[in-house]
Amino acid sequence: MENKEVKPYGSEDQSKKQEVEKMFDNISSKYDFLNHFLSMGIDKLWRKKAVRELKSLAPQKLLDIATGTGDFAIALMRLQPKEIVGLDLSNGMLEVGRKKMKAKKIDHIIKMVQGDSENLPFDTDYFDGLTVGFGVRNFENLEKGLSEMLRVVRKDGKLVILEFSKPKKFPIKQVFGFYSKKVIPFLGKNISKDDKAYAYLPESVEAFPEGQTFLNILEKVGYRDVKATAVSGGIATIYTGYK
């Protein structure tokens, strides 16, 4: 099953992958500010919780897919690995990330690589663990991307996926619905000057096969011991699985 085809710009002559790359290139200079501002900083807490899922592995080699400007990769530093690779389609985002790594003097551990999550440029069984923060809903072919992630992680390695979901309970459902469909597109458009990028966010969340449906897909492509943990009343979910 592929992701429902929701694209940022909806053009007929470009694939979802091309549009996602273009979108993130367009908003890369404002992305960090908007991310923390629009999530009111709560995204940092989600990432912390997601990172803790990998602690028991004492991982030495980690991959962060859809790394953007590298916030998840930086959060992984607390696990004290020897190597972290942050991979993203958008070179604009990666350039912002590379400057961050140099400024923090961690560019010898975190390497920012441009690449396609559905065709990963890494050896099979290479990484101990893998993370994706708010990226799997942007995959053009969801199952292909998830299969590639599984390929590059070693046996008994762990995969942690943090993704937006749709809250079910009153009043979080109503508040988040209004915030994501009205407030985020309005502020995102005015600050980033890209009127499509932040309208795409609620559309892509709406189309994403969340919860048990997503766990079923993980199992189908070969993940074992899969689990979903809702955070902040279901605004986001942490999915985990092993190879």
PDB file of C-alpha atoms in Angstrom:
ATOM      1  CA  MET A   1       0.000   0.000   0.000  1.00  0.00           C
ATOM      2  CA  GLU A   2       1.402   3.408  -0.924  1.00  0.00           C
ATOM      3  CA  ASN A   3       0.836   6.684   0.852  1.00  0.00           C
ATOM      4  CA  LYS A   4      -2.218   8.505  -0.504  1.00  0.00           C
ATOM      5  CA  GLU A   5      -0.810  10.936  -3.026  1.00  0.00           C
ATOM      6  CA  VAL A   6      -0.764  14.281  -1.215  1.00  0.00           C
ATOM      7  CA  LYS A   7       1.812  16.633  -2.709  1.00  0.00           C
ATOM      8  CA  PRO A   8       2.900  20.114  -1.521  1.00  0.00           C
ATOM      9  CA  TYR A   9       2.321  21.919  -4.841  1.00  0.00           C
ATOM     10  CA  GLY A  10       0.060  19.499  -6.698  1.00  0.00           C
ATOM     11  CA  SER A  11       1.794  19.901 -10.058  1.00  0.00           C
ATOM     12  CA  GLU A  12       1.344  17.181 -12.656  1.00  0.00           C
ATOM     13  CA  ASP A  13       4.876  17.307 -14.035  1.00  0.00           C
ATOM     14  CA  GLN A  14       6.705  16.661 -10.745  1.00  0.00           C
ATOM     15  CA  SER A  15       6.721  13.624  -8.460  1.00  0.00           C
ATOM     16  CA  LYS A  16       5.921  13.883  -4.764  1.00  0.00           C
ATOM     17  CA  LYS A  17       9.632  13.364  -4.059  1.00  0.00           C
ATOM     18  CA  GLN A  18      10.620  16.304  -6.281  1.00  0.00           C
ATOM     19  CA  GLU A  19       7.979  18.535  -4.721  1.00  0.00           C
ATOM     20  CA  VAL A  20       8.980  17.640  -1.155  1.00  0.00           C
ATOM     21  CA  GLU A  21      12.632  18.419  -1.973  1.00  0.00           C
ATOM     22  CA  LYS A  22      11.638  21.762  -3.525  1.00  0.00           C
ATOM     23  CA  MET A  23       9.385  22.638  -0.579  1.00  0.00           C
ATOM     24  CA  PHE A  24      12.097  22.036   2.013  1.00  0.00           C
ATOM     25  CA  ASP A  25      14.679  23.906  -0.069  1.00  0.00           C
ATOM     26  CA  ASN A  26      12.241  26.843  -0.160  1.00  0.00           C
ATOM     27  CA  ILE A  27      11.630  26.978   3.597  1.00  0.00           C
ATOM     28  CA  SER A  28      15.071  25.854   4.852  1.00  0.00           C
ATOM     29  CA  SER A  29      16.195  29.268   6.138  1.00  0.00           C
ATOM     30  CA  LYS A  30      13.068  29.691   8.279  1.00  0.00           C
ATOM     31  CA  TYR A  31      12.472  26.027   9.120  1.00  0.00           C
ATOM     32  CA  ASP A  32      14.086  25.818  12.560  1.00  0.00           C
ATOM     33  CA  PHE A  33      12.398  28.959  13.819  1.00  0.00           C
ATOM     34  CA  LEU A  34       8.990  27.902  12.515  1.00  0.00           C
ATOM     35  CA  ASN A  35       9.334  24.353  13.773  1.00  0.00           C
ATOM     36  CA  HIS A  36       9.974  25.351  17.376  1.00  0.00           C
ATOM     37  CA  PHE A  37       7.638  28.340  17.255  1.00  0.00           C
ATOM     38  CA  LEU A  38       4.650  26.486  15.797  1.00  0.00           C
ATOM     39  CA  SER A  39       5.102  23.460  18.056  1.00  0.00           C
ATOM     40  CA  MET A  40       5.741  25.744  21.071  1.00  0.00           C
ATOM     41  CA  GLY A  41       8.918  23.751  21.736  1.00  0.00           C
ATOM     42  CA  ILE A  42       7.048  20.532  22.459  1.00  0.00           C
ATOM     43  CA  ASP A  43       8.782  18.819  19.516  1.00  0.00           C
ATOM     44  CA  LYS A  44      11.987  18.789  21.621  1.00  0.00           C
ATOM     45  CA  LEU A  45      10.251  16.765  24.340  1.00  0.00           C
ATOM     46  CA  TRP A  46       8.933  14.294  21.764  1.00  0.00           C
ATOM     47  CA  ARG A  47      12.420  13.816  20.341  1.00  0.00           C
ATOM     48  CA  LYS A  48      13.871  13.262  23.829  1.00  0.00           C
ATOM     49  CA  LYS A  49      11.318  10.544  24.479  1.00  0.00           C
ATOM     50  CA  ALA A  50      12.010   8.961  21.088  1.00  0.00           C
ATOM     51  CA  VAL A  51      15.781   8.962  21.727  1.00  0.00           C
ATOM     52  CA  ARG A  52      15.252   7.134  25.018  1.00  0.00           C
ATOM     53  CA  GLU A  53      13.772   4.240  23.025  1.00  0.00           C
ATOM     54  CA  LEU A  54      17.291   3.510  21.712  1.00  0.00           C
ATOM     55  CA  LYS A  55      19.177   3.786  25.004  1.00  0.00           C
ATOM     56  CA  SER A  56      19.164   0.074  25.883  1.00  0.00           C
ATOM     57  CA  LEU A  57      20.971  -0.733  22.622  1.00  0.00           C
ATOM     58  CA  ALA A  58      23.978   1.478  23.514  1.00  0.00           C
ATOM     59  CA  PRO A  59      24.186   2.184  19.761  1.00  0.00           C
ATOM     60  CA  GLN A  60      27.475   3.152  18.125  1.00  0.00           C
ATOM     61  CA  LYS A  61      26.213   3.858  14.598  1.00  0.00           C
ATOM     62  CA  LEU A  62      22.932   5.688  14.034  1.00  0.00           C
ATOM     63  CA  LEU A  63      21.024   6.935  11.007  1.00  0.00           C
ATOM     64  CA  ASP A  64      18.491   9.777  11.107  1.00  0.00           C
ATOM     65  CA  ILE A  65      16.322   9.857   7.985  1.00  0.00           C
ATOM     66  CA  ALA A  66      14.530  13.018   6.829  1.00  0.00           C
ATOM     67  CA  THR A  67      16.955  14.762   9.168  1.00  0.00           C
ATOM     68  CA  GLY A  68      16.161  18.256   7.855  1.00  0.00           C
ATOM     69  CA  THR A  69      18.499  20.620   9.699  1.00  0.00           C
ATOM     70  CA  GLY A  70      19.599  17.858  12.046  1.00  0.00           C
ATOM     71  CA  ASP A  71      17.647  18.409  15.277  1.00  0.00           C
ATOM     72  CA  PHE A  72      16.935  14.699  15.753  1.00  0.00           C
ATOM     73  CA  ALA A  73      20.557  13.845  14.905  1.00  0.00           C
ATOM     74  CA  ILE A  74      21.718  16.319  17.571  1.00  0.00           C
ATOM     75  CA  ALA A  75      19.292  14.818  20.098  1.00  0.00           C
ATOM     76  CA  LEU A  76      20.867  11.395  19.390  1.00  0.00           C
ATOM     77  CA  MET A  77      24.229  12.706  20.669  1.00  0.00           C
ATOM     78  CA  ARG A  78      23.124  12.000  24.256  1.00  0.00           C
ATOM     79  CA  LEU A  79      23.443   8.283  23.446  1.00  0.00           C
ATOM     80  CA  GLN A  80      27.178   8.905  22.863  1.00  0.00           C
ATOM     81  CA  PRO A  81      27.485   7.030  19.563  1.00  0.00           C
ATOM     82  CA  LYS A  82      30.652   7.076  17.477  1.00  0.00           C
ATOM     83  CA  GLU A  83      28.846   7.944  14.249  1.00  0.00           C
ATOM     84  CA  ILE A  84      25.558   9.596  13.275  1.00  0.00           C
ATOM     85  CA  VAL A  85      24.450  10.084   9.687  1.00  0.00           C
ATOM     86  CA  GLY A  86      21.682  12.574   8.959  1.00  0.00           C
ATOM     87  CA  LEU A  87      20.097  11.977   5.549  1.00  0.00           C
ATOM     88  CA  ASP A  88      17.707  14.252   3.680  1.00  0.00           C
ATOM     89  CA  LEU A  89      16.469  14.967   0.152  1.00  0.00           C
ATOM     90  CA  SER A  90      16.845  18.721   0.551  1.00  0.00           C
ATOM     91  CA  ASN A  91      20.338  20.150   0.264  1.00  0.00           C
ATOM     92  CA  GLY A  92      18.987  23.499   1.467  1.00  0.00           C
ATOM     93  CA  MET A  93      18.021  21.924   4.797  1.00  0.00           C
ATOM     94  CA  LEU A  94      21.306  20.016   5.027  1.00  0.00           C
ATOM     95  CA  GLU A  95      23.353  23.185   4.487  1.00  0.00           C
ATOM     96  CA  VAL A  96      21.620  24.822   7.465  1.00  0.00           C
ATOM     97  CA  GLY A  97      22.294  21.610   9.423  1.00  0.00           C
ATOM     98  CA  ARG A  98      25.988  21.490   8.487  1.00  0.00           C
ATOM     99  CA  LYS A  99      26.470  25.003   9.858  1.00  0.00           C
ATOM    100  CA  LYS A 100      24.754  23.927  13.094  1.00  0.00           C
ATOM    101  CA  MET A 101      27.055  20.897  13.471  1.00  0.00           C
ATOM    102  CA  LYS A 102      30.159  23.040  12.926  1.00  0.00           C
ATOM    103  CA  ALA A 103      28.956  25.662  15.401  1.00  0.00           C
ATOM    104  CA  LYS A 104      28.345  22.941  18.002  1.00  0.00           C
ATOM    105  CA  LYS A 105      31.713  21.294  17.128  1.00  0.00           C
ATOM    106  CA  ILE A 106      30.061  17.936  16.515  1.00  0.00           C
ATOM    107  CA  ASP A 107      30.566  17.750  12.749  1.00  0.00           C
ATOM    108  CA  HIS A 108      33.183  15.004  13.275  1.00  0.00           C
ATOM    109  CA  ILE A 109      30.393  12.745  14.618  1.00  0.00           C
ATOM    110  CA  ILE A 110      27.320  13.919  12.679  1.00  0.00           C
ATOM    111  CA  LYS A 111      27.655  13.701   8.913  1.00  0.00           C
ATOM    112  CA  MET A 112      24.907  15.314   6.823  1.00  0.00           C
ATOM    113  CA  VAL A 113      24.250  13.405   3.589  1.00  0.00           C
ATOM    114  CA  GLN A 114      21.909  14.171   0.697  1.00  0.00           C
ATOM    115  CA  GLY A 115      20.035  11.061  -0.331  1.00  0.00           C
ATOM    116  CA  ASP A 116      16.756   9.303  -1.027  1.00  0.00           C
ATOM    117  CA  SER A 117      15.129   7.381   1.820  1.00  0.00           C
ATOM    118  CA  GLU A 118      13.707   4.910  -0.683  1.00  0.00           C
ATOM    119  CA  ASN A 119      17.154   4.080  -2.076  1.00  0.00           C
ATOM    120  CA  LEU A 120      19.582   4.422   0.823  1.00  0.00           C
ATOM    121  CA  PRO A 121      23.296   4.727  -0.043  1.00  0.00           C
ATOM    122  CA  PHE A 122      24.410   2.489   2.862  1.00  0.00           C
ATOM    123  CA  ASP A 123      25.471  -1.113   3.328  1.00  0.00           C
ATOM    124  CA  THR A 124      22.994  -3.721   4.557  1.00  0.00           C
ATOM    125  CA  ASP A 125      23.067  -4.282   8.364  1.00  0.00           C
ATOM    126  CA  TYR A 126      25.298  -1.221   8.902  1.00  0.00           C
ATOM    127  CA  PHE A 127      23.483   0.782  11.597  1.00  0.00           C
ATOM    128  CA  ASP A 128      22.575  -0.191  15.169  1.00  0.00           C
ATOM    129  CA  GLY A 129      19.537   2.053  15.195  1.00  0.00           C
ATOM    130  CA  LEU A 130      17.558   4.413  13.016  1.00  0.00           C
ATOM    131  CA  THR A 131      15.236   7.363  13.603  1.00  0.00           C
ATOM    132  CA  VAL A 132      12.788   9.300  11.443  1.00  0.00           C
ATOM    133  CA  GLY A 133      11.191  12.467  12.773  1.00  0.00           C
ATOM    134  CA  PHE A 134       8.089  13.671  10.904  1.00  0.00           C
ATOM    135  CA  GLY A 135       9.391  12.257   7.629  1.00  0.00           C
ATOM    136  CA  VAL A 136       7.668   9.001   6.732  1.00  0.00           C
ATOM    137  CA  ARG A 137       4.465  10.734   5.670  1.00  0.00           C
ATOM    138  CA  ASN A 138       6.543  12.483   2.979  1.00  0.00           C
ATOM    139  CA  PHE A 139       7.698   9.192   1.424  1.00  0.00           C
ATOM    140  CA  GLU A 140       6.521   8.702  -2.141  1.00  0.00           C
ATOM    141  CA  ASN A 141       6.394   4.936  -1.667  1.00  0.00           C
ATOM    142  CA  LEU A 142       5.903   4.229   2.025  1.00  0.00           C
ATOM    143  CA  GLU A 143       6.589   0.487   1.976  1.00  0.00           C
ATOM    144  CA  LYS A 144       9.723   0.885  -0.130  1.00  0.00           C
ATOM    145  CA  GLY A 145      11.108   3.481   2.275  1.00  0.00           C
ATOM    146  CA  LEU A 146      10.308   1.349   5.328  1.00  0.00           C
ATOM    147  CA  SER A 147      11.917  -1.710   3.684  1.00  0.00           C
ATOM    148  CA  GLU A 148      15.094   0.237   2.913  1.00  0.00           C
ATOM    149  CA  MET A 149      15.266   1.435   6.523  1.00  0.00           C
ATOM    150  CA  LEU A 150      14.996  -2.151   7.712  1.00  0.00           C
ATOM    151  CA  ARG A 151      17.711  -3.271   5.293  1.00  0.00           C
ATOM    152  CA  VAL A 152      20.398  -0.896   6.594  1.00  0.00           C
ATOM    153  CA  VAL A 153      19.833  -1.743  10.282  1.00  0.00           C
ATOM    154  CA  ARG A 154      21.590  -4.789  11.776  1.00  0.00           C
ATOM    155  CA  LYS A 155      19.774  -7.828  13.172  1.00  0.00           C
ATOM    156  CA  ASP A 156      18.106  -6.909  16.503  1.00  0.00           C
ATOM    157  CA  GLY A 157      18.628  -3.235  15.664  1.00  0.00           C
ATOM    158  CA  LYS A 158      15.796  -0.844  16.499  1.00  0.00           C
ATOM    159  CA  LEU A 159      13.879   1.658  14.421  1.00  0.00           C
ATOM    160  CA  VAL A 160      12.112   4.633  15.978  1.00  0.00           C
ATOM    161  CA  ILE A 161       9.649   6.712  13.976  1.00  0.00           C
ATOM    162  CA  LEU A 162       8.128   9.919  15.341  1.00  0.00           C
ATOM    163  CA  GLU A 163       5.178  11.137  13.308  1.00  0.00           C
ATOM    164  CA  PHE A 164       2.157  13.401  13.632  1.00  0.00           C
ATOM    165  CA  SER A 165      -1.160  11.699  14.247  1.00  0.00           C
ATOM    166  CA  LYS A 166      -4.764  12.751  14.638  1.00  0.00           C
ATOM    167  CA  PRO A 167      -5.911  13.212  18.253  1.00  0.00           C
ATOM    168  CA  LYS A 168      -9.203  11.462  18.970  1.00  0.00           C
ATOM    169  CA  LYS A 169     -10.310  12.960  22.291  1.00  0.00           C
ATOM    170  CA  PHE A 170     -12.099  16.188  23.126  1.00  0.00           C
ATOM    171  CA  PRO A 171     -10.807  18.917  23.456  1.00  0.00           C
ATOM    172  CA  ILE A 172      -7.362  18.088  22.016  1.00  0.00           C
ATOM    173  CA  LYS A 173      -8.911  16.865  18.766  1.00  0.00           C
ATOM    174  CA  GLN A 174     -10.787  20.137  18.220  1.00  0.00           C
ATOM    175  CA  VAL A 175      -7.956  22.426  19.353  1.00  0.00           C
ATOM    176  CA  PHE A 176      -5.295  20.628  17.315  1.00  0.00           C
ATOM    177  CA  GLY A 177      -7.622  20.455  14.299  1.00  0.00           C
ATOM    178  CA  PHE A 178      -8.122  24.221  14.327  1.00  0.00           C
ATOM    179  CA  TYR A 179      -4.442  24.918  15.047  1.00  0.00           C
ATOM    180  CA  SER A 180      -3.098  22.640  12.309  1.00  0.00           C
ATOM    181  CA  LYS A 181      -5.637  23.594   9.626  1.00  0.00           C
ATOM    182  CA  LYS A 182      -5.911  27.335  10.271  1.00  0.00           C
ATOM    183  CA  VAL A 183      -3.127  28.724  12.482  1.00  0.00           C
ATOM    184  CA  ILE A 184      -0.135  26.771  11.143  1.00  0.00           C
ATOM    185  CA  PRO A 185      -0.857  27.442   7.430  1.00  0.00           C
ATOM    186  CA  PHE A 186      -1.479  31.152   8.143  1.00  0.00           C
ATOM    187  CA  LEU A 187       1.672  31.743  10.210  1.00  0.00           C
ATOM    188  CA  GLY A 188       3.770  29.388   8.091  1.00  0.00           C
ATOM    189  CA  LYS A 189       2.785  31.160   4.880  1.00  0.00           C
ATOM    190  CA  ASN A 190       3.501  34.617   6.277  1.00  0.00           C
ATOM    191  CA  ILE A 191       6.858  33.750   7.844  1.00  0.00           C
ATOM    192  CA  SER A 192       8.253  31.311   5.271  1.00  0.00           C
ATOM    193  CA  LYS A 193       6.738  33.100   2.232  1.00  0.00           C
ATOM    194  CA  ASP A 194       5.787  29.680   0.840  1.00  0.00           C
ATOM    195  CA  ASP A 195       1.997  29.518   0.845  1.00  0.00           C
ATOM    196  CA  LYS A 196       1.865  25.792   0.063  1.00  0.00           C
ATOM    197  CA  ALA A 197       4.408  24.294   2.481  1.00  0.00           C
ATOM    198  CA  TYR A 198       2.456  24.728   5.706  1.00  0.00           C
ATOM    199  CA  ALA A 199      -0.894  23.941   4.095  1.00  0.00           C
ATOM    200  CA  TYR A 200       0.691  20.617   3.081  1.00  0.00           C
ATOM    201  CA  LEU A 201       1.347  19.748   6.743  1.00  0.00           C
ATOM    202  CA  PRO A 202      -2.290  19.126   7.837  1.00  0.00           C
ATOM    203  CA  GLU A 203      -3.109  17.543   4.454  1.00  0.00           C
ATOM    204  CA  SER A 204      -0.241  15.047   4.746  1.00  0.00           C
ATOM    205  CA  VAL A 205      -1.116  14.249   8.384  1.00  0.00           C
ATOM    206  CA  GLU A 206      -4.727  13.637   7.365  1.00  0.00           C
ATOM    207  CA  ALA A 207      -3.665  11.215   4.617  1.00  0.00           C
ATOM    208  CA  PHE A 208      -1.139   9.280   6.702  1.00  0.00           C
ATOM    209  CA  PRO A 209      -2.103   5.714   7.751  1.00  0.00           C
ATOM    210  CA  GLU A 210      -1.601   6.148  11.484  1.00  0.00           C
ATOM    211  CA  GLY A 211      -1.902   3.938  14.556  1.00  0.00           C
ATOM    212  CA  GLN A 212      -2.696   0.254  14.076  1.00  0.00           C
ATOM    213  CA  THR A 213      -2.848   0.678  10.291  1.00  0.00           C
ATOM    214  CA  PHE A 214       0.763   1.872  10.293  1.00  0.00           C
ATOM    215  CA  LEU A 215       1.825  -0.915  12.676  1.00  0.00           C
ATOM    216  CA  ASN A 216       0.296  -3.408  10.226  1.00  0.00           C
ATOM    217  CA  ILE A 217       2.389  -1.926   7.409  1.00  0.00           C
ATOM    218  CA  LEU A 218       5.542  -2.155   9.559  1.00  0.00           C
ATOM    219  CA  GLU A 219       4.851  -5.831  10.230  1.00  0.00           C
ATOM    220  CA  LYS A 220       4.086  -6.474   6.568  1.00  0.00           C
ATOM    221  CA  VAL A 221       7.519  -5.208   5.460  1.00  0.00           C
ATOM    222  CA  GLY A 222       9.283  -7.257   8.154  1.00  0.00           C
ATOM    223  CA  TYR A 223       9.494  -5.314  11.413  1.00  0.00           C
ATOM    224  CA  ARG A 224       8.941  -7.303  14.618  1.00  0.00           C
ATOM    225  CA  ASP A 225       7.739  -6.348  18.119  1.00  0.00           C
ATOM    226  CA  VAL A 226       6.138  -3.202  16.756  1.00  0.00           C
ATOM    227  CA  LYS A 227       4.619  -0.712  19.173  1.00  0.00           C
ATOM    228  CA  ALA A 228       2.885   2.674  19.032  1.00  0.00           C
ATOM    229  CA  THR A 229       3.047   5.191  21.878  1.00  0.00           C
ATOM    230  CA  ALA A 230       0.911   8.325  21.626  1.00  0.00           C
ATOM    231  CA  VAL A 231       2.397  11.561  22.985  1.00  0.00           C
ATOM    232  CA  SER A 232       0.707  14.819  23.963  1.00  0.00           C
ATOM    233  CA  GLY A 233      -2.785  13.399  23.766  1.00  0.00           C
ATOM    234  CA  GLY A 234      -2.249  11.858  20.350  1.00  0.00           C
ATOM    235  CA  ILE A 235      -0.855  14.883  18.507  1.00  0.00           C
ATOM    236  CA  ALA A 236       2.122  12.675  17.643  1.00  0.00           C
ATOM    237  CA  THR A 237       2.992   8.991  17.946  1.00  0.00           C
ATOM    238  CA  ILE A 238       6.290   7.185  18.525  1.00  0.00           C
ATOM    239  CA  TYR A 239       6.412   3.931  16.558  1.00  0.00           C
ATOM    240  CA  THR A 240       9.098   1.356  17.324  1.00  0.00           C
ATOM    241  CA  GLY A 241      10.114  -1.957  15.832  1.00  0.00           C
ATOM    242  CA  TYR A 242      13.068  -4.330  15.606  1.00  0.00           C
ATOM    243  CA  LYS A 243      14.812  -6.107  12.765  1.00  0.00           C
TER     244      LYS A 243
END
